[in-house]
Coordinates of C-alpha atoms in Angstrom, one line a residue:
Chain A
M1 CA 22.4 11.1 -2.4
A2 CA 18.9 11.3 -3.8
D3 CA 17.7 11.6 -0.2
T4 CA 18.8 15.2 0.1
E5 CA 16.2 15.5 -2.5
L6 CA 13.3 14.1 -0.8
L7 CA 10.5 16.2 0.8
E8 CA 9.9 15.7 4.4
T9 CA 6.5 16.0 6.3
P10 CA 6.3 18.0 9.4
L11 CA 6.1 14.7 11.2
A12 CA 9.7 13.9 10.0
G13 CA 11.4 14.6 13.5
L14 CA 8.4 12.3 15.2
H15 CA 9.2 9.6 13.0
R16 CA 12.9 9.7 13.7
D17 CA 12.1 9.4 17.3
L18 CA 9.7 6.6 16.9
G19 CA 12.6 4.8 14.7
G20 CA 10.6 4.8 11.5
R21 CA 12.4 3.3 8.7
M22 CA 12.3 6.0 6.2
V23 CA 11.7 5.4 2.2
P24 CA 11.2 7.6 -0.8
F25 CA 7.5 7.4 -1.7
A26 CA 6.2 10.0 -4.0
G27 CA 9.0 12.5 -3.5
Y28 CA 8.3 12.4 0.3
A29 CA 10.7 10.7 2.8
M30 CA 8.0 8.6 4.8
P31 CA 8.1 5.8 7.1
V32 CA 7.5 2.3 5.8
Q33 CA 7.1 0.9 9.3
Y34 CA 8.5 1.4 12.6
P35 CA 10.2 -0.9 14.9
A36 CA 6.9 -3.3 15.2
G37 CA 6.9 -4.1 11.8
I38 CA 4.3 -4.2 9.0
M39 CA 2.6 -7.4 10.4
A40 CA 2.3 -6.2 14.1
E41 CA 1.3 -2.6 12.7
H42 CA -1.4 -3.9 10.2
L43 CA -2.8 -6.3 13.0
H44 CA -2.7 -3.6 15.7
T45 CA -4.7 -1.3 13.8
R46 CA -7.4 -3.9 12.9
A47 CA -7.7 -4.6 16.6
S48 CA -7.0 -1.2 18.2
A49 CA -5.7 1.8 16.3
G50 CA -3.0 2.9 14.0
L51 CA -1.6 6.6 13.5
F52 CA -0.4 7.1 10.0
D53 CA 1.1 10.2 8.6
V54 CA -0.5 11.0 5.6
S55 CA 1.2 14.7 5.5
H56 CA 2.5 13.9 1.8
M57 CA -1.2 14.2 0.4
G58 CA -2.3 17.2 -1.4
Q59 CA -4.8 19.3 0.6
A60 CA -7.0 22.4 -1.2
E61 CA -9.9 24.3 -0.9
L62 CA -12.1 25.5 -4.0
I63 CA -13.6 28.8 -2.9
G64 CA -16.6 30.5 -5.0
E65 CA -19.8 30.8 -5.8
G66 CA -20.2 27.8 -8.4
A67 CA -17.3 25.9 -7.0
A68 CA -19.0 22.4 -6.9
A69 CA -20.5 23.0 -10.5
A70 CA -16.7 23.8 -11.9
L71 CA -15.3 20.5 -10.2
E72 CA -18.0 18.6 -11.8
K73 CA -16.7 19.3 -15.3
L74 CA -13.7 17.0 -14.2
T75 CA -15.4 14.5 -12.0
P76 CA -18.2 12.2 -12.5
A77 CA -19.3 12.6 -8.7
D78 CA -22.2 14.3 -7.7
V79 CA -20.5 17.4 -6.0
Q80 CA -23.4 19.7 -5.8
I81 CA -25.8 17.4 -3.8
L82 CA -23.1 17.1 -1.3
K83 CA -24.4 18.6 1.9
P84 CA -22.4 20.7 4.2
G85 CA -20.3 18.6 6.7
R86 CA -20.2 15.5 4.4
Q87 CA -17.5 14.2 2.4
R88 CA -17.3 11.8 -0.4
Y89 CA -15.0 10.0 -2.7
G90 CA -14.7 10.4 -6.8
V91 CA -12.1 10.2 -9.5
L92 CA -11.2 13.2 -11.6
M93 CA -11.0 12.3 -15.3
T94 CA -9.0 12.8 -18.3
E95 CA -10.0 13.9 -21.7
T96 CA -9.9 10.3 -22.9
G97 CA -12.0 8.7 -20.1
G98 CA -9.1 7.6 -18.2
I99 CA -8.6 8.4 -14.5
L100 CA -6.1 11.7 -13.4
D101 CA -6.4 10.8 -10.0
D102 CA -8.9 9.8 -7.2
F103 CA -9.7 12.3 -4.2
M104 CA -11.6 12.9 -1.7
V105 CA -14.1 16.0 -1.5
A106 CA -15.8 17.6 1.6
N107 CA -18.5 20.1 1.7
R108 CA -17.4 23.1 4.4
G109 CA -20.4 25.1 3.6
D110 CA -18.6 28.3 2.3
R111 CA -16.1 26.1 0.3
L112 CA -14.8 22.7 -0.9
F113 CA -11.9 20.7 1.0
L114 CA -10.0 18.3 -1.3
V115 CA -7.4 15.6 -0.6
L116 CA -5.3 14.9 -3.5
N117 CA -2.7 12.0 -4.1
A118 CA 0.9 13.1 -3.5
S119 CA 2.0 11.5 -6.8
R120 CA -0.8 13.2 -8.4
K121 CA -1.4 16.5 -6.9
H122 CA 1.2 18.3 -9.4
L123 CA -1.2 17.4 -12.6
D124 CA -4.7 17.5 -10.3
I125 CA -4.1 21.1 -9.3
P126 CA -3.4 22.7 -13.0
A127 CA -6.4 20.5 -14.2
I128 CA -8.7 21.8 -11.5
E129 CA -7.7 25.6 -12.2
A130 CA -8.0 25.2 -16.2
V131 CA -11.8 24.4 -15.5
L132 CA -12.4 27.3 -12.9
P133 CA -14.8 30.3 -14.0
A134 CA -13.9 33.9 -12.9
G135 CA -14.8 34.0 -8.9
V136 CA -14.0 30.6 -8.3
T137 CA -10.5 30.0 -6.7
L138 CA -8.2 26.8 -6.1
R139 CA -6.0 27.3 -2.7
P140 CA -3.5 24.4 -2.2
L141 CA -2.8 24.0 1.6
P142 CA 0.5 22.9 1.8
D143 CA 0.8 24.2 5.4
R144 CA -1.6 21.5 6.5
A145 CA -0.4 18.0 7.9
L146 CA -2.8 14.9 7.4
I147 CA -2.9 12.5 10.2
A148 CA -5.1 9.1 9.7
L149 CA -6.1 7.5 12.9
Q150 CA -7.7 4.0 12.2
G151 CA -9.0 1.0 13.8
P152 CA -12.0 0.0 16.0
G153 CA -10.0 1.9 19.0
A154 CA -9.4 5.2 17.3
V155 CA -12.9 7.1 17.5
P156 CA -13.0 5.6 21.1
A157 CA -9.8 6.9 22.2
L158 CA -10.1 10.3 20.3
A159 CA -13.1 11.0 22.0
T160 CA -11.5 11.3 25.4
L161 CA -9.9 14.7 23.8
A162 CA -12.8 15.6 21.6
P163 CA -16.1 14.1 22.7
A164 CA -17.9 15.5 19.8
I165 CA -16.1 13.2 17.4
A166 CA -17.7 10.2 18.7
A167 CA -21.1 11.5 17.1
M168 CA -19.8 11.9 13.7
K169 CA -20.9 9.5 11.2
F170 CA -18.8 7.6 8.3
M171 CA -17.9 10.7 5.9
D172 CA -19.0 13.1 8.1
F173 CA -16.5 16.1 8.1
A174 CA -16.5 18.8 10.6
E175 CA -13.9 21.1 12.6
H176 CA -13.1 19.7 16.1
T177 CA -10.3 21.0 18.5
I178 CA -7.9 18.4 19.7
A179 CA -5.5 18.9 22.2
G180 CA -6.1 22.8 22.1
V181 CA -5.7 22.9 18.3
P182 CA -8.4 23.2 15.9
C183 CA -8.3 20.4 13.2
L184 CA -10.5 19.5 10.0
V185 CA -11.8 15.9 11.2
S186 CA -13.6 13.5 8.7
R187 CA -14.7 10.2 9.5
S188 CA -13.0 8.2 6.9
G189 CA -9.9 6.5 6.1
Y190 CA -8.0 3.9 4.0
T191 CA -8.0 0.6 5.5
G192 CA -11.3 -0.5 6.1
E193 CA -11.9 0.6 9.5
D194 CA -13.9 3.2 11.4
G195 CA -11.3 5.9 12.1
V196 CA -10.9 9.7 11.4
E197 CA -8.6 11.7 8.9
I198 CA -7.1 14.9 10.8
S199 CA -5.9 17.9 9.0
I200 CA -3.8 20.2 11.0
P201 CA -1.8 23.2 10.9
A202 CA 1.5 22.4 9.8
E203 CA 3.5 23.8 12.9
Q204 CA 1.3 22.2 15.6
A205 CA 0.8 18.9 13.7
T206 CA 3.6 17.0 15.9
A207 CA 1.9 18.3 19.1
V208 CA -1.2 16.7 18.1
A209 CA 0.4 13.4 17.1
K210 CA 1.9 13.1 20.3
A211 CA -1.2 13.4 22.0
L212 CA -2.7 10.9 20.0
L213 CA 0.1 8.4 20.4
A214 CA -0.4 8.9 24.3
L215 CA -4.0 7.6 24.0
P216 CA -4.5 4.4 25.2
G217 CA -4.4 1.5 22.5
V218 CA -2.6 3.8 19.7
L219 CA 0.5 2.7 18.1
P220 CA 2.0 4.4 14.9
A221 CA 1.9 2.5 11.9
G222 CA 3.7 3.2 8.4
L223 CA 2.8 3.1 4.8
G224 CA 3.8 -0.9 4.4
A225 CA 0.7 -1.1 6.8
R226 CA -1.3 1.2 5.0
D227 CA -0.9 -0.4 1.7
S228 CA -1.7 -4.1 3.1
L229 CA -4.9 -2.8 5.0
R230 CA -6.1 -0.8 2.2
L231 CA -5.4 -3.9 0.2
E232 CA -7.6 -6.2 2.3
A233 CA -10.4 -3.4 2.2
G234 CA -10.4 -3.7 -1.6
L235 CA -9.3 0.0 -2.0
C236 CA -7.6 1.2 -4.8
L237 CA -3.9 2.7 -5.0
Y238 CA -3.4 5.3 -7.7
G239 CA -0.7 4.2 -10.0
N240 CA -1.3 0.7 -8.7
D241 CA -4.9 0.0 -9.6
L242 CA -5.8 3.1 -11.3
D243 CA -4.2 5.1 -13.9
E244 CA -4.6 7.3 -17.1
T245 CA -5.7 3.9 -19.2
T246 CA -8.3 2.8 -16.5
S247 CA -11.8 4.4 -16.6
P248 CA -14.1 4.2 -13.7
V249 CA -16.3 1.7 -15.3
E250 CA -13.4 -0.7 -15.5
A251 CA -12.2 0.2 -12.1
N252 CA -15.7 -0.7 -10.8
L253 CA -16.2 2.7 -9.4
V254 CA -19.4 3.1 -11.1
W255 CA -20.7 3.8 -7.4
T256 CA -18.9 7.0 -7.4
M257 CA -20.6 8.3 -10.3
G258 CA -23.5 10.5 -9.4
K259 CA -27.2 9.3 -11.0
R260 CA -27.7 12.8 -12.4
R261 CA -24.3 12.6 -14.0
R262 CA -25.0 9.5 -15.4
T263 CA -28.2 10.9 -17.2
A264 CA -26.6 14.2 -18.2
W265 CA -23.0 13.0 -19.4
D266 CA -21.6 16.5 -18.8
F267 CA -18.0 15.5 -17.2
R268 CA -14.8 14.9 -19.1
G269 CA -14.3 11.7 -20.6
A270 CA -18.4 10.8 -20.3
D271 CA -18.3 9.2 -23.9
R272 CA -16.1 6.6 -22.8
C273 CA -17.8 5.8 -19.6
R274 CA -21.0 6.1 -21.3
D275 CA -20.1 3.4 -24.1
E276 CA -18.4 1.2 -21.4
L277 CA -21.8 1.2 -19.6
D278 CA -24.1 0.6 -22.5
N279 CA -21.8 -2.0 -24.1
G280 CA -19.5 -3.3 -21.3
P281 CA -16.1 -2.5 -20.4
A282 CA -13.2 -5.0 -21.9
R283 CA -11.9 -5.4 -18.7
L284 CA -12.9 -5.4 -15.1
R285 CA -11.2 -4.7 -11.4
V286 CA -11.6 -7.8 -10.0
G287 CA -10.2 -9.2 -6.4
I288 CA -7.8 -12.3 -6.7
Q289 CA -7.3 -15.0 -4.3
P290 CA -4.2 -17.3 -4.8
E291 CA -4.3 -20.5 -3.4
G292 CA -1.6 -21.9 -0.7
R293 CA 0.7 -19.4 0.7
Q294 CA 2.7 -17.7 -2.4
P295 CA 1.8 -14.1 -3.1
A296 CA 1.5 -12.9 -6.3
R297 CA 2.6 -9.3 -7.0
G298 CA 1.6 -6.3 -8.9
H299 CA 2.4 -7.1 -12.6
T300 CA 1.7 -10.6 -12.3
P301 CA 0.3 -11.9 -15.7
V302 CA -2.9 -13.4 -15.1
Q303 CA -4.0 -16.5 -17.2
A304 CA -7.3 -18.4 -18.0
G305 CA -7.2 -21.7 -19.6
G306 CA -3.8 -21.0 -20.6
A307 CA -4.4 -17.6 -22.4
V308 CA -3.5 -14.0 -20.8
I309 CA -6.4 -12.5 -19.8
G310 CA -4.9 -9.4 -17.5
E311 CA -3.0 -8.3 -14.9
I312 CA -2.4 -8.4 -11.1
T313 CA -2.3 -4.3 -10.2
S314 CA -1.9 -4.8 -6.3
G315 CA -0.7 -8.3 -4.8
G316 CA 0.8 -9.1 -1.5
F317 CA 0.2 -11.0 1.7
G318 CA -3.1 -10.1 4.0
P319 CA -2.1 -10.3 7.3
S320 CA -5.5 -10.2 9.0
V321 CA -7.0 -12.9 6.4
N322 CA -3.5 -14.6 6.9
A323 CA -3.1 -15.3 3.1
P324 CA -2.0 -14.0 -0.1
I325 CA -4.3 -11.7 -1.5
A326 CA -4.5 -9.7 -4.8
M327 CA -6.4 -7.6 -7.3
G328 CA -6.3 -6.6 -10.9
Y329 CA -7.8 -6.3 -14.0
V330 CA -9.3 -9.1 -16.0
A331 CA -11.0 -9.3 -19.3
R332 CA -14.9 -9.1 -18.6
G333 CA -15.7 -12.5 -19.9
A334 CA -13.4 -14.0 -17.1
A335 CA -14.5 -11.7 -14.3
A336 CA -17.1 -13.9 -12.8
D337 CA -16.6 -14.6 -9.2
G338 CA -15.0 -18.2 -8.5
T339 CA -13.4 -18.5 -12.1
A340 CA -10.3 -20.6 -12.3
L341 CA -7.0 -18.3 -13.1
E342 CA -3.2 -19.1 -13.4
L343 CA -1.2 -16.5 -12.2
M344 CA 2.3 -16.7 -13.6
V345 CA 4.9 -16.2 -10.7
R346 CA 8.5 -16.6 -11.9
G347 CA 7.4 -18.8 -14.8
K348 CA 5.2 -21.0 -12.7
A349 CA 1.7 -21.2 -13.1
L350 CA 0.0 -20.5 -9.4
P351 CA -3.7 -21.2 -9.1
A352 CA -5.9 -18.7 -8.2
R353 CA -9.7 -17.9 -8.2
I354 CA -11.6 -14.6 -9.1
C355 CA -13.1 -13.6 -5.7
P356 CA -15.2 -10.8 -4.1
L357 CA -13.8 -7.8 -3.0
P358 CA -13.4 -6.7 -0.1
F359 CA -11.2 -9.4 1.9
A360 CA -11.7 -8.1 5.2
P361 CA -15.0 -6.7 5.8
H362 CA -15.6 -3.0 6.0
R363 CA -16.3 -1.7 9.5
Y364 CA -17.4 1.7 8.9
A365 CA -19.5 3.9 11.4
R366 CA -22.6 4.3 9.1
Chain B
M1 CA 31.0 -25.6 14.2
A2 CA 32.4 -24.3 11.2
E3 CA 32.5 -20.3 11.2
L4 CA 30.0 -18.4 9.1
R5 CA 31.0 -16.7 6.0
F6 CA 29.3 -13.8 4.2
T7 CA 28.2 -12.4 0.7
K8 CA 27.4 -9.1 -0.4
D9 CA 24.0 -10.1 -1.2
H10 CA 23.3 -11.0 2.7
E11 CA 23.9 -14.7 2.6
W12 CA 25.7 -16.6 5.0
I13 CA 27.3 -19.8 4.5
R14 CA 28.6 -22.6 6.8
L15 CA 30.7 -25.3 5.6
D16 CA 30.6 -29.1 7.1
G17 CA 32.6 -31.4 5.2
D18 CA 31.8 -30.3 1.7
V19 CA 28.2 -29.7 2.4
A20 CA 27.4 -25.9 2.7
T21 CA 24.1 -24.8 4.8
I22 CA 23.1 -21.5 3.2
G23 CA 20.6 -18.7 4.8
I24 CA 20.3 -15.0 5.0
T25 CA 21.7 -12.7 7.4
D26 CA 20.0 -11.0 10.4
H27 CA 20.6 -7.7 8.6
A28 CA 18.4 -9.3 5.5
Q29 CA 15.6 -10.7 7.7
N30 CA 15.4 -7.0 9.5
A31 CA 15.5 -5.5 6.1
L32 CA 12.6 -7.7 4.5
G33 CA 10.5 -7.9 7.4
D34 CA 7.8 -10.4 8.4
V35 CA 8.6 -13.1 6.0
V36 CA 5.4 -14.7 4.8
F37 CA 6.6 -17.3 1.9
V38 CA 9.8 -19.0 0.9
D39 CA 10.2 -20.6 -2.7
L40 CA 13.1 -23.3 -2.3
P41 CA 15.4 -24.7 -5.3
E42 CA 14.3 -28.6 -5.7
P43 CA 17.0 -30.8 -4.4
G44 CA 19.2 -32.2 -7.1
R45 CA 19.5 -29.1 -9.0
D46 CA 22.9 -27.9 -9.7
V47 CA 23.3 -24.2 -9.1
T48 CA 26.5 -22.0 -10.3
E49 CA 27.9 -19.4 -7.8
G50 CA 26.1 -16.2 -7.8
E51 CA 22.8 -18.1 -9.4
A52 CA 19.3 -17.1 -8.1
C53 CA 17.9 -20.4 -6.6
A54 CA 15.3 -19.5 -3.6
V55 CA 13.1 -16.4 -3.2
V56 CA 12.0 -14.8 0.1
E57 CA 8.8 -13.0 0.3
S58 CA 7.8 -10.4 2.9
V59 CA 4.5 -8.6 3.5
K60 CA 5.9 -6.1 1.3
A61 CA 8.1 -7.6 -1.2
A62 CA 10.1 -10.8 -3.1
S63 CA 13.8 -11.0 -2.9
D64 CA 15.9 -13.5 -4.6
V65 CA 18.6 -15.8 -2.5
Y66 CA 21.6 -16.3 -4.4
A67 CA 23.8 -19.5 -4.1
P68 CA 27.0 -18.1 -2.6
V69 CA 29.2 -21.2 -4.2
A70 CA 28.8 -23.8 -6.8
G71 CA 27.3 -27.1 -6.2
K72 CA 24.5 -29.3 -6.2
V73 CA 21.3 -28.7 -4.1
V74 CA 21.0 -31.6 -1.3
E75 CA 18.6 -30.7 1.0
T76 CA 16.1 -27.9 1.7
N77 CA 14.6 -26.8 4.9
A78 CA 11.2 -28.3 5.0
A79 CA 10.3 -26.2 8.2
L80 CA 9.9 -22.9 6.2
V81 CA 7.1 -24.1 4.2
E82 CA 5.1 -24.1 7.2
N83 CA 7.0 -21.5 9.2
P84 CA 8.7 -19.1 7.3
S85 CA 8.8 -16.7 10.3
L86 CA 11.5 -19.0 11.5
I87 CA 13.6 -16.8 9.2
N88 CA 13.0 -13.6 11.1
S89 CA 13.0 -15.3 14.2
A90 CA 16.3 -17.5 13.8
P91 CA 18.0 -16.4 10.6
T92 CA 21.3 -18.2 11.1
G93 CA 19.9 -21.2 13.0
E94 CA 16.4 -23.1 12.2
G95 CA 15.6 -20.5 9.6
W96 CA 18.2 -22.1 7.5
F97 CA 17.4 -22.5 3.5
F98 CA 19.2 -24.9 1.8
K99 CA 22.2 -27.1 1.6
I100 CA 24.9 -27.4 -1.2
G101 CA 26.9 -30.5 -1.5
G102 CA 30.2 -30.9 -3.6
V103 CA 31.5 -27.4 -2.2
E104 CA 35.4 -26.9 -1.8
A105 CA 36.4 -25.2 1.3
A106 CA 38.8 -22.4 -0.8
T107 CA 35.5 -21.3 -2.2
V108 CA 33.7 -20.7 1.1
D109 CA 36.9 -19.3 2.8
A110 CA 37.0 -16.5 -0.2
L111 CA 33.9 -15.3 1.3
M112 CA 33.8 -12.2 3.8
D113 CA 34.5 -13.2 7.6
E114 CA 31.8 -11.9 10.3
A115 CA 34.1 -8.6 11.0
A116 CA 34.4 -8.2 7.2
Y117 CA 30.5 -8.5 6.6
A118 CA 29.7 -6.2 9.6
A119 CA 32.0 -3.7 8.0
F120 CA 30.4 -3.9 4.7
V121 CA 27.0 -3.7 6.4
D122 CA 28.0 -0.4 8.2
T123 CA 28.7 1.0 4.7
L124 CA 25.2 0.4 3.7
A125 CA 23.8 2.7 6.6

């Protein structure tokens, strides 16, 4: 069985104890859901708090004088302006202006802390190492777990264990002791809700996770709910909505490109981004609202007036909006909100419209 | 009421006269998770054994439902359009999908009985 070749996270035993249904994801055995089910886990996260194991993601630190400038060779994000104790979202670029990965970078004062996608870390790490000058070192942190605690009840519950976390703002990053364990905490997530992501030494991860699950209002949630939550929040999933062919301009991620970076154009793949900002990209990532109840999944062809103008990249059912939702890429000329579309699902044209993102409003602690 | 028979694609079938009622098994609904939409065949459609003729969509994914036997679709479960979660709550009752007419008893009898299906499901774990 292929299952024996799958990697496990430090919380694998806890997932089994909680009745998690394990599926292969990016080379790891991960819980897609617990007995409550995706719908209940999704709705509970929006109403209270969900605990997600995201330890499959790559964690690393970049150490040495000039680390931020070195990373900027690969990303259009302004990393040098990032203050200590702050984090931001960005993309890593390919030579041809596509997206190698999307990632988080935090300034820890004496080093940068990175979170990379599980499915891409094996490519990101050599790409970053290749641009480092002497004296800057990339150190992968495979011995750390990563837990996301998400939802309006997440920080109030967590603050009973670590009161100072309540004072953090969205995208703040700090070390806090939780249940006696020193952790790296960022006030961020992948659900559109308030919440935190917590990096924990692997051997203490289960104890911390159990302490969090013991808090009132906290229930475990799996990858299924994580996916429906992020889609409602209009957040991209690498491999679906972003890949080496999509540019940050097409992906509507221009906001991740620093103003200074858009003047200097001194990052990998900048030529394509500059041309697309000057002349408009061929296609754009948009929200798509199918009419009726039928979901349209990834790879569904998108038509307007009978002509194919794009493709859905993520689609499914949004439990909180109680309707099918999708996003995808369409030709720039057809990307205006309200444009009527036909989604070709199993040979039938399903009516839909371009709509603003997100489907569920963000509720960050700004 | 006639006993249920089962397929390896996790449909159940119950024959009354020459009309067979078809749905998906408790094992199937549990594996799919929360059902949010069902696409049912048009009444009057002739289906062959093993033909994909309905689609069931959960939050996570879409799955085909196959005709366990050949015949003509005579009725579909209108209640599922408004309330597809009946497939989760009552998979072998109110959560039925469609009925096929003109079915010969021998073709249904040839399918797995409950014990054989339970043994088959055990092999999947």
